[in-house]
Every structure is written in structure tokens, then in C-alpha cells.
Amino acid sequence: MTFKPLGKRVLLERIEEATTTATGIIIPDNAKEKPLSGIVRAISPKVEEKGLVKLGDKVVFGKYAGTELTLDGKTYLVMNLDDILGVL
């Protein structure tokens, strides 16, 4: 992957949630919502200076935040640092 975010942006990989409930009920793909957490895969130099997030951090973000991007067959999200709600 050769993607470097610009400005105050980060590249995230969504963390897929479980497809079954605690009682064993399987949730179909069309009934699942997109996960609201992800792992930081790349950060811009401005974000690196601030030191708020680092590569590999697990973060939570808003439901409609970011822009989807496909690199090497994987789907990522590019979003502003302000759209990240917190670090887990």
C-alpha cells in the first residue's frame, strides 16, 4: 500500500463485527450495519505532529464519517481527524 493521507486525515481499516449473536442467531449481511470502529493504517504528517493517534490504534468514529477507498482489494476509510470520536 502506498497511500499517504494529506492535511489532517487518517486512513482506517474497519473492524468487522461478529456475524452471530450471543445466543447463536446468524445475522445476514443485509441486516448488519457498518462497523463504527477501525484500526489506523496511515496518518498524515500533521496528525503525526499532534500525536493524538498512532499507527495501529483502535478508534471509534461517526456513522457517516469518512470516504471509502479501495486499495489492493481491501476497503479503507479516509477521514478527518475531527471525525474520530476517541481511541479505544
PDB file of C-alpha atoms in Angstrom:
ATOM      1  CA  MET A   1       0.000   0.000   0.000  1.00  0.00           C
ATOM      2  CA  THR A   2       1.407   3.367  -0.970  1.00  0.00           C
ATOM      3  CA  PHE A   3      -1.200   5.823   0.294  1.00  0.00           C
ATOM      4  CA  LYS A   4      -0.243   8.833   2.415  1.00  0.00           C
ATOM      5  CA  PRO A   5      -3.148  10.981   3.697  1.00  0.00           C
ATOM      6  CA  LEU A   6      -2.810  14.754   3.390  1.00  0.00           C
ATOM      7  CA  GLY A   7      -3.956  17.529   5.719  1.00  0.00           C
ATOM      8  CA  LYS A   8      -5.442  16.314   8.999  1.00  0.00           C
ATOM      9  CA  ARG A   9      -6.585  12.946   7.636  1.00  0.00           C
ATOM     10  CA  VAL A  10      -6.092   9.312   8.607  1.00  0.00           C
ATOM     11  CA  LEU A  11      -6.578   6.032   6.762  1.00  0.00           C
ATOM     12  CA  LEU A  12      -8.616   3.446   8.694  1.00  0.00           C
ATOM     13  CA  GLU A  13      -9.444  -0.205   8.167  1.00  0.00           C
ATOM     14  CA  ARG A  14     -12.882  -1.116   9.509  1.00  0.00           C
ATOM     15  CA  ILE A  15     -13.081  -3.806  12.183  1.00  0.00           C
ATOM     16  CA  GLU A  16     -15.720  -6.333  11.192  1.00  0.00           C
ATOM     17  CA  GLU A  17     -18.187  -7.230  13.912  1.00  0.00           C
ATOM     18  CA  ALA A  18     -19.385 -10.728  14.734  1.00  0.00           C
ATOM     19  CA  THR A  19     -21.956 -12.273  12.398  1.00  0.00           C
ATOM     20  CA  THR A  20     -23.739 -14.160  15.181  1.00  0.00           C
ATOM     21  CA  THR A  21     -25.398 -13.007  18.378  1.00  0.00           C
ATOM     22  CA  ALA A  22     -24.553 -14.320  21.843  1.00  0.00           C
ATOM     23  CA  THR A  23     -27.413 -16.828  21.532  1.00  0.00           C
ATOM     24  CA  GLY A  24     -26.159 -18.151  18.176  1.00  0.00           C
ATOM     25  CA  ILE A  25     -28.531 -16.350  15.805  1.00  0.00           C
ATOM     26  CA  ILE A  26     -26.804 -15.620  12.492  1.00  0.00           C
ATOM     27  CA  ILE A  27     -27.166 -12.030  11.294  1.00  0.00           C
ATOM     28  CA  PRO A  28     -27.469 -11.786   7.479  1.00  0.00           C
ATOM     29  CA  ASP A  29     -25.213  -9.328   5.623  1.00  0.00           C
ATOM     30  CA  ASN A  30     -28.100  -7.100   4.542  1.00  0.00           C
ATOM     31  CA  ALA A  31     -29.266  -6.622   8.161  1.00  0.00           C
ATOM     32  CA  LYS A  32     -25.874  -5.635   9.564  1.00  0.00           C
ATOM     33  CA  GLU A  33     -24.799  -2.032   9.955  1.00  0.00           C
ATOM     34  CA  LYS A  34     -21.311  -0.955   9.021  1.00  0.00           C
ATOM     35  CA  PRO A  35     -18.908  -1.083  11.960  1.00  0.00           C
ATOM     36  CA  LEU A  36     -18.157   2.193  13.711  1.00  0.00           C
ATOM     37  CA  SER A  37     -14.635   1.288  14.769  1.00  0.00           C
ATOM     38  CA  GLY A  38     -11.410   0.718  12.925  1.00  0.00           C
ATOM     39  CA  ILE A  39      -7.641   0.449  13.063  1.00  0.00           C
ATOM     40  CA  VAL A  40      -5.417   3.336  11.967  1.00  0.00           C
ATOM     41  CA  ARG A  41      -3.318   2.191   8.982  1.00  0.00           C
ATOM     42  CA  ALA A  42      -1.779   5.511   7.821  1.00  0.00           C
ATOM     43  CA  ILE A  43      -1.620   9.071   9.147  1.00  0.00           C
ATOM     44  CA  SER A  44      -0.689  12.403   7.618  1.00  0.00           C
ATOM     45  CA  PRO A  45       2.346  14.386   8.809  1.00  0.00           C
ATOM     46  CA  LYS A  46       0.084  16.986  10.506  1.00  0.00           C
ATOM     47  CA  VAL A  47      -1.665  14.275  12.546  1.00  0.00           C
ATOM     48  CA  GLU A  48       1.702  12.739  13.409  1.00  0.00           C
ATOM     49  CA  GLU A  49       2.907  16.105  14.783  1.00  0.00           C
ATOM     50  CA  LYS A  50      -0.103  16.374  17.104  1.00  0.00           C
ATOM     51  CA  GLY A  51       0.397  12.832  18.418  1.00  0.00           C
ATOM     52  CA  LEU A  52      -3.323  12.249  19.056  1.00  0.00           C
ATOM     53  CA  VAL A  53      -3.441   8.920  17.199  1.00  0.00           C
ATOM     54  CA  LYS A  54      -0.718   6.487  16.140  1.00  0.00           C
ATOM     55  CA  LEU A  55      -0.494   3.669  13.632  1.00  0.00           C
ATOM     56  CA  GLY A  56      -2.298   0.602  14.941  1.00  0.00           C
ATOM     57  CA  ASP A  57      -4.633   2.493  17.301  1.00  0.00           C
ATOM     58  CA  LYS A  58      -8.207   1.217  17.518  1.00  0.00           C
ATOM     59  CA  VAL A  59     -10.559   4.192  17.118  1.00  0.00           C
ATOM     60  CA  VAL A  60     -14.290   4.915  17.104  1.00  0.00           C
ATOM     61  CA  PHE A  61     -15.816   7.237  14.518  1.00  0.00           C
ATOM     62  CA  GLY A  62     -19.197   8.656  13.497  1.00  0.00           C
ATOM     63  CA  LYS A  63     -21.700   6.693  11.436  1.00  0.00           C
ATOM     64  CA  TYR A  64     -21.418   8.785   8.266  1.00  0.00           C
ATOM     65  CA  ALA A  65     -17.780   9.860   8.638  1.00  0.00           C
ATOM     66  CA  GLY A  66     -15.125   9.345   6.009  1.00  0.00           C
ATOM     67  CA  THR A  67     -14.814   8.392   2.376  1.00  0.00           C
ATOM     68  CA  GLU A  68     -14.450   4.785   1.282  1.00  0.00           C
ATOM     69  CA  LEU A  69     -11.360   3.890  -0.729  1.00  0.00           C
ATOM     70  CA  THR A  70     -10.280   0.539  -2.171  1.00  0.00           C
ATOM     71  CA  LEU A  71      -6.561  -0.292  -2.171  1.00  0.00           C
ATOM     72  CA  ASP A  72      -5.161  -3.714  -3.098  1.00  0.00           C
ATOM     73  CA  GLY A  73      -8.665  -5.236  -2.938  1.00  0.00           C
ATOM     74  CA  LYS A  74      -9.332  -4.033   0.638  1.00  0.00           C
ATOM     75  CA  THR A  75     -11.754  -1.284   1.587  1.00  0.00           C
ATOM     76  CA  TYR A  76     -10.461   1.546   3.759  1.00  0.00           C
ATOM     77  CA  LEU A  77     -11.844   4.824   5.074  1.00  0.00           C
ATOM     78  CA  VAL A  78     -10.131   8.185   4.731  1.00  0.00           C
ATOM     79  CA  MET A  79     -11.403  10.691   7.289  1.00  0.00           C
ATOM     80  CA  ASN A  80     -10.534  13.918   9.020  1.00  0.00           C
ATOM     81  CA  LEU A  81      -9.025  13.718  12.469  1.00  0.00           C
ATOM     82  CA  ASP A  82     -12.039  15.666  13.778  1.00  0.00           C
ATOM     83  CA  ASP A  83     -14.369  12.804  12.743  1.00  0.00           C
ATOM     84  CA  ILE A  84     -12.663  10.383  15.139  1.00  0.00           C
ATOM     85  CA  LEU A  85     -14.606  10.278  18.408  1.00  0.00           C
ATOM     86  CA  GLY A  86     -11.995   8.525  20.538  1.00  0.00           C
ATOM     87  CA  VAL A  87      -9.281   5.888  20.896  1.00  0.00           C
ATOM     88  CA  LEU A  88     -10.071   2.502  22.456  1.00  0.00           C
TER      89      LEU A  88
END
